[in-house]
CSV table of C-alpha atoms and ligand atoms in Angstrom, one decimal:
chain,number,residue,atom,x,y,z
Q,1,UNK,CA,79.5,116.0,99.9
Q,2,UNK,CA,79.7,118.7,97.3
Q,3,UNK,CA,81.0,117.9,93.8
Q,4,UNK,CA,82.9,120.5,91.8
Q,5,UNK,CA,82.3,118.5,88.6
Q,6,UNK,CA,85.5,119.9,87.1
Q,7,UNK,CA,87.1,117.6,84.6
Q,8,UNK,CA,90.6,119.1,84.9
Q,9,UNK,CA,92.9,119.5,87.9
Q,10,UNK,CA,96.7,119.4,88.4
Q,11,UNK,CA,98.5,116.5,90.2
Q,12,UNK,CA,102.1,116.7,91.3
Q,13,UNK,CA,103.7,113.2,91.0
Q,14,UNK,CA,106.7,114.2,93.2
Q,15,UNK,CA,104.8,115.7,96.1
Q,16,UNK,CA,101.3,114.3,95.7
Q,17,UNK,CA,99.9,117.8,95.8
Q,18,UNK,CA,96.6,118.4,94.0
Q,19,UNK,CA,95.6,121.8,92.6
Q,20,UNK,CA,92.2,122.9,91.4
Q,21,UNK,CA,89.0,124.4,92.6
Q,22,UNK,CA,87.1,121.0,92.7
Q,23,UNK,CA,89.3,119.4,95.4
Q,24,UNK,CA,87.7,118.5,98.8
Q,25,UNK,CA,89.8,118.0,101.9
Q,26,UNK,CA,89.0,116.0,104.9
Q,27,UNK,CA,91.0,115.2,108.0
Q,28,UNK,CA,91.0,112.3,110.5
Q,29,UNK,CA,92.2,113.0,114.0
Q,30,UNK,CA,93.1,110.4,116.6
Q,31,UNK,CA,89.9,111.1,118.6
Q,32,UNK,CA,87.9,110.0,115.6
Q,33,UNK,CA,89.9,106.8,115.1
Q,34,UNK,CA,90.4,105.8,118.7
Q,35,UNK,CA,88.4,102.6,118.7
Q,36,UNK,CA,90.4,101.2,115.8
Q,37,UNK,CA,93.7,100.9,117.6
Q,38,UNK,CA,94.6,97.9,119.7
Q,39,UNK,CA,96.1,99.7,122.7
Q,40,UNK,CA,93.3,101.9,124.0
Q,41,UNK,CA,95.2,103.0,127.0
Q,42,UNK,CA,98.0,104.4,124.8
Q,43,UNK,CA,95.4,106.2,122.7
Q,44,UNK,CA,94.2,108.3,125.6
Q,45,UNK,CA,97.8,109.3,126.4
Q,46,UNK,CA,97.9,111.2,123.1
Q,47,UNK,CA,95.8,114.2,122.2
Q,48,UNK,CA,92.6,113.4,120.4
Q,49,UNK,CA,93.4,116.4,118.2
Q,50,UNK,CA,96.5,114.6,116.8
Q,51,UNK,CA,96.2,114.6,113.0
Q,52,UNK,CA,96.5,111.0,111.7
Q,53,UNK,CA,95.7,111.5,108.0
Q,54,UNK,CA,94.3,113.9,105.5
Q,55,UNK,CA,92.5,113.0,102.2
Q,56,UNK,CA,92.2,115.3,99.2
Q,57,UNK,CA,89.6,114.1,96.8
Q,58,UNK,CA,88.5,115.0,93.3
Q,59,UNK,CA,85.0,113.9,92.3
Q,60,UNK,CA,84.5,114.8,88.6
Q,61,UNK,CA,81.1,113.1,88.6
Q,62,UNK,CA,78.3,112.8,91.2
Q,63,UNK,CA,78.8,110.0,93.8
Q,64,UNK,CA,76.9,106.9,92.7
Q,65,UNK,CA,77.4,107.5,89.0
Q,66,UNK,CA,77.8,104.2,87.2
Q,67,UNK,CA,80.9,104.2,85.0
Q,68,UNK,CA,82.6,107.3,86.6
Q,69,UNK,CA,85.9,107.5,88.5
Q,70,UNK,CA,87.1,109.3,91.6
Q,71,UNK,CA,90.7,110.3,92.5
Q,72,UNK,CA,92.0,110.8,96.0
Q,73,UNK,CA,95.4,111.5,97.7
Q,74,UNK,CA,95.9,110.4,101.3
Q,75,UNK,CA,98.7,111.7,103.5
Q,76,UNK,CA,99.3,109.7,106.7
Q,77,UNK,CA,101.5,111.2,109.4
Q,78,UNK,CA,104.3,109.2,110.9
Q,79,UNK,CA,103.5,108.0,114.4
Q,80,UNK,CA,102.3,105.1,116.5
Q,81,UNK,CA,99.8,104.3,119.2
Q,82,UNK,CA,101.9,102.0,121.4
Q,83,UNK,CA,103.5,99.7,118.9
Q,84,UNK,CA,100.8,100.1,116.2
Q,85,UNK,CA,101.5,102.4,113.3
Q,86,UNK,CA,99.2,105.3,112.4
Q,87,UNK,CA,96.8,104.0,109.8
Q,88,UNK,CA,93.7,104.8,107.8
Q,89,UNK,CA,90.3,103.6,109.1
Q,90,UNK,CA,90.0,101.0,106.3
Q,91,UNK,CA,86.9,99.8,104.5
Q,92,UNK,CA,85.2,97.5,102.1
Q,93,UNK,CA,83.5,99.1,99.1
Q,94,UNK,CA,79.7,99.1,99.6
Q,95,UNK,CA,79.2,97.7,96.1
Q,96,UNK,CA,81.1,94.5,96.7
Q,97,UNK,CA,82.8,94.0,93.3
Q,98,UNK,CA,84.3,97.5,92.9
Q,99,UNK,CA,88.1,97.5,92.7
Q,100,UNK,CA,90.6,100.3,93.2
Q,101,UNK,CA,94.2,101.3,92.4
Q,102,UNK,CA,96.6,102.7,95.0
Q,103,UNK,CA,99.9,104.3,93.8
Q,104,UNK,CA,102.5,105.4,96.3
Q,105,UNK,CA,104.0,108.8,95.8
Q,106,UNK,CA,106.4,109.1,98.8
Q,107,UNK,CA,107.1,107.6,102.2
Q,108,UNK,CA,106.9,103.9,103.3
Q,109,UNK,CA,104.0,101.9,104.4
Q,110,UNK,CA,102.0,98.8,104.2
Q,111,UNK,CA,98.7,98.1,102.4
Q,112,UNK,CA,96.6,95.7,104.4
Q,113,UNK,CA,94.2,93.6,102.4
Q,114,UNK,CA,91.5,91.5,104.0
Q,115,UNK,CA,89.0,89.2,102.4
Q,116,UNK,CA,85.5,88.5,103.7
Q,117,UNK,CA,86.8,85.6,105.8
Q,118,UNK,CA,89.2,87.9,107.6
Q,119,UNK,CA,92.3,86.5,105.9
Q,120,UNK,CA,94.7,89.5,106.0
Q,121,UNK,CA,97.9,90.0,104.1
Q,122,UNK,CA,99.9,93.1,103.2
Q,123,UNK,CA,101.9,94.6,100.3
Q,124,UNK,CA,104.8,97.0,101.0
Q,125,UNK,CA,104.4,100.5,99.8
Q,126,UNK,CA,107.2,102.8,98.6
Q,127,UNK,CA,107.5,105.5,96.0
Q,128,UNK,CA,106.3,104.1,92.7
Q,129,UNK,CA,104.6,101.0,94.0
Q,130,UNK,CA,101.2,100.4,92.4
Q,131,UNK,CA,98.6,98.2,94.0
Q,132,UNK,CA,95.4,96.6,92.6
Q,133,UNK,CA,92.8,96.1,95.2
Q,134,UNK,CA,90.2,93.6,93.9
Q,135,UNK,CA,86.5,94.0,94.7
Q,136,UNK,CA,85.4,92.4,97.9
Q,137,UNK,CA,88.7,93.1,99.7
Q,138,UNK,CA,88.9,95.5,102.6
Q,139,UNK,CA,91.9,97.9,102.5
Q,140,UNK,CA,93.8,99.9,105.1
Q,141,UNK,CA,97.2,101.6,104.9
Q,142,UNK,CA,99.7,102.0,107.8
Q,143,UNK,CA,102.6,104.4,107.7
Q,144,UNK,CA,105.6,102.3,108.8
Q,145,UNK,CA,108.2,105.0,108.0
Q,146,UNK,CA,109.4,108.2,109.7
Q,147,UNK,CA,108.1,110.6,107.2
Q,148,UNK,CA,104.6,111.3,105.8
Q,149,UNK,CA,103.2,108.5,103.6
Q,150,UNK,CA,101.5,109.9,100.5
Q,151,UNK,CA,99.5,107.7,98.1
Q,152,UNK,CA,96.9,108.2,95.4
Q,153,UNK,CA,93.8,106.1,94.8
Q,154,UNK,CA,91.5,105.7,91.9
Q,155,UNK,CA,88.1,104.0,92.4
Q,156,UNK,CA,84.7,103.8,90.7
Q,157,UNK,CA,82.3,106.6,91.5
Q,158,UNK,CA,79.5,104.1,92.5
Q,159,UNK,CA,81.7,102.0,94.8
Q,160,UNK,CA,80.6,103.6,98.1
Q,161,UNK,CA,82.3,102.9,101.5
Q,162,UNK,CA,81.4,100.4,104.1
Q,163,UNK,CA,83.2,101.4,107.3
Q,164,UNK,CA,80.8,99.6,109.7
Q,165,UNK,CA,82.1,96.1,109.1
Q,166,UNK,CA,85.6,97.3,110.1
Q,167,UNK,CA,84.3,99.0,113.2
Q,168,UNK,CA,82.5,95.8,114.3
Q,169,UNK,CA,84.9,93.1,113.2
Q,170,UNK,CA,88.3,94.9,112.6
Q,171,UNK,CA,91.1,93.5,110.4
Q,172,UNK,CA,92.4,90.0,111.0
Q,173,UNK,CA,95.9,91.4,111.6
Q,174,UNK,CA,97.6,94.6,112.6
Q,175,UNK,CA,100.8,96.3,111.4
Q,176,UNK,CA,103.0,96.6,114.5
Q,177,UNK,CA,106.5,97.6,115.4
Q,178,UNK,CA,108.3,94.5,116.6
Q,179,UNK,CA,111.9,95.2,117.7
Q,180,UNK,CA,112.0,98.2,115.3
Q,181,UNK,CA,110.6,96.4,112.3
Q,182,UNK,CA,107.1,96.5,110.9
Q,183,UNK,CA,105.4,93.1,111.3
Q,184,UNK,CA,101.9,92.0,110.4
Q,185,UNK,CA,100.7,90.4,113.6
Q,186,UNK,CA,97.5,88.3,113.5
Q,187,UNK,CA,94.8,89.2,116.0
Q,188,UNK,CA,94.6,86.3,118.5
Q,189,UNK,CA,90.9,86.8,119.3
Q,190,UNK,CA,89.8,87.7,115.8
Q,191,UNK,CA,86.2,86.9,114.9
Q,192,UNK,CA,85.4,86.7,111.2
Q,193,UNK,CA,82.7,89.1,109.9
Q,194,UNK,CA,81.1,86.1,108.2
Q,195,UNK,CA,79.9,84.7,111.6
J,1,F6R,C1,88.7,105.3,98.5
J,1,F6R,C2,90.0,104.9,99.2
J,1,F6R,C3,90.9,105.9,99.7
J,1,F6R,C4,90.6,106.1,101.2
J,1,F6R,C5,91.5,107.0,102.0
J,1,F6R,C6,91.2,107.1,103.5
J,1,F6R,O1,88.0,104.1,98.1
J,1,F6R,O2,90.2,103.7,99.4
J,1,F6R,O3,90.8,107.1,99.1
J,1,F6R,O4,89.2,106.6,101.3
J,1,F6R,O5,92.8,106.4,101.9
J,1,F6R,O6,90.9,105.8,104.0
J,1,F6R,P1,89.5,105.5,104.7
J,1,F6R,O7,88.5,105.8,103.7
J,1,F6R,O8,89.6,104.1,105.1
J,1,F6R,O9,89.4,106.4,105.9
J,2,ZN,ZN1,88.6,102.2,98.8
């Protein structure tokens, strides 16, 4: 990852747009997230090129810097794989006690929060909702609406990301469409990462 090390950008609170030379953009397509969804058969019916989400990040300090902060804006497309809403990969922070703020700019969604025992809950996301994600809590966002879900995050520059635990153990519950309503459905065969 390159860092622009700019200490000044512009952020649009209405659209979530970020403007400045130091912004890095990354995209996650369905093909890269395939194994995370419950209904693998439905994943292959959709194109692996389908854009699920896009992240724009501002890294004003080098990654790993103690005491610095990063800022990122994520846009999740509306959509589902079977009955499961499009969602981010989800992660724990590598440095276990590092917390994070999420702030919803527009759209509707659900912030899934899971502790180390796999206990999973969610907070509804809508324009203006702010969420404090404590250290040691895995976080994932699902877009439960019909428009793009845009949210900003602010996290410590030495937090790092542990994606591996989610790949091997998943979340203890999934955000699924049940009769047209988003419902957090526990995973029947969930195995806690602590085992
Ligand atoms: C940073 C953070 C967000 C996510 C982004 C994409 O700590 O939580 O900026 O990185 O929403 O989600 P992941 O990283 O799970 O692919
Ligand atoms: Zn995070």
